[in-house]
Structure formats: C-alpha cells, structure tokens
Short mmCIF file of C-alpha atoms in Angstrom, two decimals:
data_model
loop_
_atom_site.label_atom_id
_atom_site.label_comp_id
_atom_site.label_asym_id
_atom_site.label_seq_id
_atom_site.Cartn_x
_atom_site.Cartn_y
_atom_site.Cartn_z
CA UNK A 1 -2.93 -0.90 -10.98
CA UNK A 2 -0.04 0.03 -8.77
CA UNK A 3 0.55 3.52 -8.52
CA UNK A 4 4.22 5.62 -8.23
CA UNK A 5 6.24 3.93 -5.56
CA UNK A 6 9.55 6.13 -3.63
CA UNK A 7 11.72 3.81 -1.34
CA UNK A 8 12.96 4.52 1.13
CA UNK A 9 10.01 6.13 3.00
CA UNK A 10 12.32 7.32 5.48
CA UNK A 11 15.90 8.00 5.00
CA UNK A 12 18.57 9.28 8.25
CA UNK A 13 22.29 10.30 7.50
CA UNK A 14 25.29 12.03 8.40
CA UNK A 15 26.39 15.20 6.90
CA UNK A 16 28.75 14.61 4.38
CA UNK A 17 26.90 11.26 3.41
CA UNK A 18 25.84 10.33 -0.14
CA UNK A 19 21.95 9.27 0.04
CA UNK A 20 20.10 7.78 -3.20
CA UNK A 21 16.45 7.99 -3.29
CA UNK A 22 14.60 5.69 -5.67
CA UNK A 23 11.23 5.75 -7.84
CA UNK A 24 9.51 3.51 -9.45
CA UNK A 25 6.96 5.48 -12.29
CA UNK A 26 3.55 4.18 -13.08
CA UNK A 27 4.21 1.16 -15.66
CA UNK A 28 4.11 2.93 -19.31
CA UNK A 29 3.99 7.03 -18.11
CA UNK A 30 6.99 8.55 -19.99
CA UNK A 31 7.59 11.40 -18.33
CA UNK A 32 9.25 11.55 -14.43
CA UNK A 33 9.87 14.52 -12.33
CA UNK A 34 11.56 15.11 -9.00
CA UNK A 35 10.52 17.57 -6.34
CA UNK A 36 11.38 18.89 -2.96
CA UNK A 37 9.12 19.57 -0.48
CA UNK A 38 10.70 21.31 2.56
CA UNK A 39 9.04 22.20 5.92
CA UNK A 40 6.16 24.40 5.36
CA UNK A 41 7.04 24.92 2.01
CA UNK A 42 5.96 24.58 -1.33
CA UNK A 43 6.99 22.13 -4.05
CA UNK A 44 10.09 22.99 -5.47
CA UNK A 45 10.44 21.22 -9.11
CA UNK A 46 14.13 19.41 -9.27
CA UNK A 47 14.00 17.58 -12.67
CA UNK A 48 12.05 16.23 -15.46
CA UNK A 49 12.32 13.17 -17.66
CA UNK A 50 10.85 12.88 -20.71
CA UNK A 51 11.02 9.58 -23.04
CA UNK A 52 14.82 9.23 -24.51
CA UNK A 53 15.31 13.42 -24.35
CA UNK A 54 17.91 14.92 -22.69
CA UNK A 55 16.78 15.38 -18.92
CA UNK A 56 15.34 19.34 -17.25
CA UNK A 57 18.02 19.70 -14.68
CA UNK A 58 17.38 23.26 -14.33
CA UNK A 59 15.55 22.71 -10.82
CA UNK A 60 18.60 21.23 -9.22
CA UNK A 61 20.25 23.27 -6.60
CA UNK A 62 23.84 22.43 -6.89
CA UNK A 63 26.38 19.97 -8.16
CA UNK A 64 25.67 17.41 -5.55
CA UNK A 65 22.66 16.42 -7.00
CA UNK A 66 22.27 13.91 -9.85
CA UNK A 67 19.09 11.58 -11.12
CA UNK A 68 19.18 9.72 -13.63
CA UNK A 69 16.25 7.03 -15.72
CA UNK A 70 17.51 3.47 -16.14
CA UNK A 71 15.51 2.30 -19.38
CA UNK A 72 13.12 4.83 -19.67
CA UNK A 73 11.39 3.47 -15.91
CA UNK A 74 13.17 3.62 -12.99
CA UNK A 75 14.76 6.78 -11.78
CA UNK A 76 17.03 7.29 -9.03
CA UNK A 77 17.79 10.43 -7.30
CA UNK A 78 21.46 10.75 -6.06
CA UNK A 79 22.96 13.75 -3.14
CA UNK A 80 26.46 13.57 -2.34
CA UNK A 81 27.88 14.85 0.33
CA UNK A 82 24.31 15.86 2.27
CA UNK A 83 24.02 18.63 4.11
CA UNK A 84 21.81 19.80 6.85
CA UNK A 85 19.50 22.07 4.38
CA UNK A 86 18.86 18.63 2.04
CA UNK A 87 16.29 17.90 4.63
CA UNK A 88 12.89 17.27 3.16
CA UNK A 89 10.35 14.95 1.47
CA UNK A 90 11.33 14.34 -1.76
CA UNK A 91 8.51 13.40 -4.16
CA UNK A 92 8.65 11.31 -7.19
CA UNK A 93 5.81 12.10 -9.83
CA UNK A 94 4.68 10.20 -13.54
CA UNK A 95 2.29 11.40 -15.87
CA UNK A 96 1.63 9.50 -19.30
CA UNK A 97 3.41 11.97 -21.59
CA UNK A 98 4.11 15.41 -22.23
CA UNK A 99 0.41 16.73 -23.99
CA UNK A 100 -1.09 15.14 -20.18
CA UNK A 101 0.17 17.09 -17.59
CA UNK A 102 -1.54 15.41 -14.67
CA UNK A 103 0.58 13.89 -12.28
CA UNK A 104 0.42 11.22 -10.21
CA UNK A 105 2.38 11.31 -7.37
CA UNK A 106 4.19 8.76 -4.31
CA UNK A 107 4.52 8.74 -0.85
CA UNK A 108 7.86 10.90 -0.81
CA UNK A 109 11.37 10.10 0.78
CA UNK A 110 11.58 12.11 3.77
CA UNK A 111 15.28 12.41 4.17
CA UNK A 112 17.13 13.91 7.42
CA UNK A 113 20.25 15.18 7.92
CA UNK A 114 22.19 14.99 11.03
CA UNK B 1 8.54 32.74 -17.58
CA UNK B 2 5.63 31.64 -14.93
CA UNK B 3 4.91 32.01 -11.88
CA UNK B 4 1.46 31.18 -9.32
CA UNK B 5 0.35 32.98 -6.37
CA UNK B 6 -1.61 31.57 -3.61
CA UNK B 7 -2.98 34.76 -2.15
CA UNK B 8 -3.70 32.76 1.12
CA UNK B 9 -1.27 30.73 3.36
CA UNK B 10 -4.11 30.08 5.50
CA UNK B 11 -7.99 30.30 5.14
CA UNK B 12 -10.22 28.76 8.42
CA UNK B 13 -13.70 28.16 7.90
CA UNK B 14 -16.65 26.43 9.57
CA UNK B 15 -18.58 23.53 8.53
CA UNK B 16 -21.30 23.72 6.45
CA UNK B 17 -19.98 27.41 5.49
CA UNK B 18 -18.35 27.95 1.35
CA UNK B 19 -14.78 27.56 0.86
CA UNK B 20 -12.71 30.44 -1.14
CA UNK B 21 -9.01 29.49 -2.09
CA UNK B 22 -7.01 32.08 -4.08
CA UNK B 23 -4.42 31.51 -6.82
CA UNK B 24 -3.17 34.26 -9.46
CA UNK B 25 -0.99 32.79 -12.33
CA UNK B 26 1.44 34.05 -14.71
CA UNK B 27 2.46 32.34 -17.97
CA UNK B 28 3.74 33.72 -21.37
CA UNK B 29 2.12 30.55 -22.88
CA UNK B 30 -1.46 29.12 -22.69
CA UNK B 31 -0.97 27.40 -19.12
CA UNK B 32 -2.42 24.61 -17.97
CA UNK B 33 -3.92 24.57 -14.32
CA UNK B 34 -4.18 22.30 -11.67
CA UNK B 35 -5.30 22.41 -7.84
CA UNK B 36 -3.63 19.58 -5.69
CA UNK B 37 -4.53 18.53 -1.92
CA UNK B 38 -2.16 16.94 0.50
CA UNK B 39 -3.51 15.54 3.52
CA UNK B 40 -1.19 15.20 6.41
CA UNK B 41 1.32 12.39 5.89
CA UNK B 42 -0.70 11.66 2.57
CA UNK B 43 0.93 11.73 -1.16
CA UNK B 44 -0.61 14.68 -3.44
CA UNK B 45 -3.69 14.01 -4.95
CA UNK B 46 -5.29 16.24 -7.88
CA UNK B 47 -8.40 17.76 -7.67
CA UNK B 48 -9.51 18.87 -10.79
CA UNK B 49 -7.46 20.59 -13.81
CA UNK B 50 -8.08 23.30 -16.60
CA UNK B 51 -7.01 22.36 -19.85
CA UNK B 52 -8.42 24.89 -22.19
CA UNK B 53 -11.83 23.61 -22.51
CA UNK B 54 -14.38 24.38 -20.46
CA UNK B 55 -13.53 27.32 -18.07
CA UNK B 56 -15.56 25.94 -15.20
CA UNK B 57 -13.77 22.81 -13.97
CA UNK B 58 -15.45 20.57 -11.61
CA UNK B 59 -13.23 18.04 -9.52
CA UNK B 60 -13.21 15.61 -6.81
CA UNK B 61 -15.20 16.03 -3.44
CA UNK B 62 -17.27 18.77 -4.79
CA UNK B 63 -14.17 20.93 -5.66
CA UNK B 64 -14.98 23.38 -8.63
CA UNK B 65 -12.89 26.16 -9.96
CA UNK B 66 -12.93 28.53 -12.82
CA UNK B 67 -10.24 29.66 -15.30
CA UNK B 68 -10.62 33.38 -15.74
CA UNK B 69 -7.65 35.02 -18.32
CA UNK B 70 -8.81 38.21 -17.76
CA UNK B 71 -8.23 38.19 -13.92
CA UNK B 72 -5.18 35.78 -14.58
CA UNK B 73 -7.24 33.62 -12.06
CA UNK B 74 -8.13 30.28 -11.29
CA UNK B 75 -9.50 29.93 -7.60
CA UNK B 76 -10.94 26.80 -6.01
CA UNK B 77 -14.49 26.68 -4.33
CA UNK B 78 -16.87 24.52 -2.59
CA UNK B 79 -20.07 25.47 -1.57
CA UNK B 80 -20.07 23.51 1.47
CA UNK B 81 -17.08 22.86 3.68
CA UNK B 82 -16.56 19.28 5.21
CA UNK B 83 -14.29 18.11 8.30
CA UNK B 84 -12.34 15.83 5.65
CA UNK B 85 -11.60 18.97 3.77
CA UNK B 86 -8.75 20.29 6.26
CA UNK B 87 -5.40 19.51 4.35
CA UNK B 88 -2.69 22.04 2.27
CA UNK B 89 -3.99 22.89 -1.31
CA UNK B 90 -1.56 23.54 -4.17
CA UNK B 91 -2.30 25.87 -7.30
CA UNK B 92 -0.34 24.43 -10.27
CA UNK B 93 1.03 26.04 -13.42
CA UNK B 94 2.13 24.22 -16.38
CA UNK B 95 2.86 25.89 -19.62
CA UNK B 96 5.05 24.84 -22.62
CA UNK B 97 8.43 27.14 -22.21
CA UNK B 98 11.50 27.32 -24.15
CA UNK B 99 9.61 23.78 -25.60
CA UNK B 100 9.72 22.00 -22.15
CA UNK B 101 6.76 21.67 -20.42
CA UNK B 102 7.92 23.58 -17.07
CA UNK B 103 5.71 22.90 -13.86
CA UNK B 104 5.35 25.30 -11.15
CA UNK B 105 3.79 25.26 -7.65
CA UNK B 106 2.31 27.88 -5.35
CA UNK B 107 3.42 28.07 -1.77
CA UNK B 108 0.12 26.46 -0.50
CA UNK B 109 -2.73 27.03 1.33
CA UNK B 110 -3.69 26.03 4.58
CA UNK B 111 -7.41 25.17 5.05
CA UNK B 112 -8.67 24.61 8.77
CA UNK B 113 -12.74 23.04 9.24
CA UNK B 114 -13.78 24.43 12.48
CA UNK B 115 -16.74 22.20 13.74
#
C-alpha cells in the first residue's frame, strides 16, 4: 500500500511569506505528527494528532505556526510570515494508534527561506 | 520528563569490523525505544524497537540492540559492518507523559564504512 506522502518536496520563499506544507497519513493510522529536521540536527517533534483529541502543540516554536487534520486524514502544516531560521526538512509521520508507537515516515518538505 | 543521549555524533568503522552505537535514555515512565536510519536524501526508516518484551531486539539488516534499565541503555550493534550501512542513526524515546504519548529524538549518529 502507499505509504505517508509530504508535497511539496521542495518548497522556496521570501521572508515574510506564508508557506503550507501538506501530508497525506497512511490510509486508517490515527495518529499524525510533525517534525523539523534542521541542518545537522536532530528531529525536533512539532505536533501530534491523535483521533478526534485535542492536538500536542507543545513542540511548536512560536505563533506563526499552525497544523491542523481535515477529517481525521489529511494534515496541513501552516508558517506565516517565514523567516530565515524556518529552513529545514519538515517530516510528516503516521503510526496506527497511540498503544503502536512505530512510525512511518515521508519524504519531508525541505523548505528555504530567502 | 525524557530525554535520549546519543553518546556519539560520529563513529567510523571498517568493513567487515562490529558496529557500536551509543544511546542513554531518560523517562519517568516505562519508555518505549526505537533506533531509526536515514540514508542521505532518504525518508527515516526503523530498525528495530523495544517494547517491553524481550530485552534483546533484533531488527532489519542484521541490526540488534538490547534494552538494559539498569544502565538506562539501549545501544545498537552489528557484528559485521557493510558499505550500505553508512547513513545517520536516531535513538528514539517514547513514553506515556502527562497521558500523551511524547516522542523524543537523539541528536544522531554519524556512521562512516571505510572500505
């Protein structure tokens, strides 16, 4: 079956550009996270869906971003306003519920700020 | 809270020759542990993962490692190191806190094949 898909693969802006960044989950897996991945860094956990809850937005670094889960599938990650250090690969990730943990993971968005 | 360590940003090796990755974890919860691999320009992939069963966890491509609560450790091995074995490796913490299953990465490690 298809696995996680993350369009676009490549994304360049402006400063001061908004930029949405979209996932498409492994049909059926409830849960969704968002990560960053910056140059020769680790993965830096952004936010977690999970079924109809209330979203993990505690990995978020400011106000400019926003996600949000259209009908418990699709999620779309949203930056206003980018900014030079929003550069990165940002990785979509689906696993089939909260008592399985492993993830399965897409291509990334690497995004660039000008 | 949590936390994982990757004691090594980079290990080199030669081929043919055992492969030691490092990863210390901390969790106020029974964690869950996984090792990931990223090959250059390649999504992650998992390797294996610990779920509280059996301590000795064997994965994908000959990857084993071994949960050890005493030590707080759960380091990746392979007896045998191949050419298709150079990519970053991931230690991964996931424990149920304040009832949200929180994920956390380690920093990486580096592992370079030398022919």
């Amino acid at each position: 079956g298809a696995g996680v898909s993350q369009s676009p693969s490549n994304k360049v802006t402006e400063k001061g550009k908004d930029v949405e960044l979209r996932c498409d989950p492994i049909s059926g897996h409830t849960a969704l996270y968002w990560y960053r991945q910056s140059l020769g860094q680790g993965l830096e956990f952004l936010i977690y869906f999970q079924g109809n809850s209330a979203p993990d937005k505690s990995g978020l670094p400011s106000d400019r971003f926003s996600a949000e889960r259209t009908g418990g599938s699709v999620s779309t990650l949203t930056i206003q306003r980018t900014q030079q250090e929003d550069s990165a690969v940002y990785l979509c990730a689906s696993s089939p519920g909260t008592l399985y943990n492993e993830q399965f993971f897409g291509p990334g968005t690497r995004l660039t700020v000008l | 809270a949590q936390s994982v360590t990757q004691l090594d940003s980079h290990v080199s090796v030669s081929e043919g020759t055992p492969v030691l990755l490092r990863c210390n974890y901390s969790s106020s919860y029974s964690p869950s542990l996984f090792w990931y691999v990223q090959h250059p320009n390649k999504g992650l992939q998992l390797l294996l993962k610990y779920t509280s069963a059996a301590t000795l966890v064997k994965g994908i491509n000959g990857f084993e490692a071994e949960f050890k609560k005493s030590e707080t450790s759960f380091h990746l091995t392979k007896p045998s190191a191949h050419m298709s074995d150079a990519a970053e490796y991931f230690c991964v913490v996931s424990a149920m806190d304040t009832g949200r299953r929180a994920l956390t990465f380690g920093s990486g490690t580096r592992l370079q094949v030398q022919p």
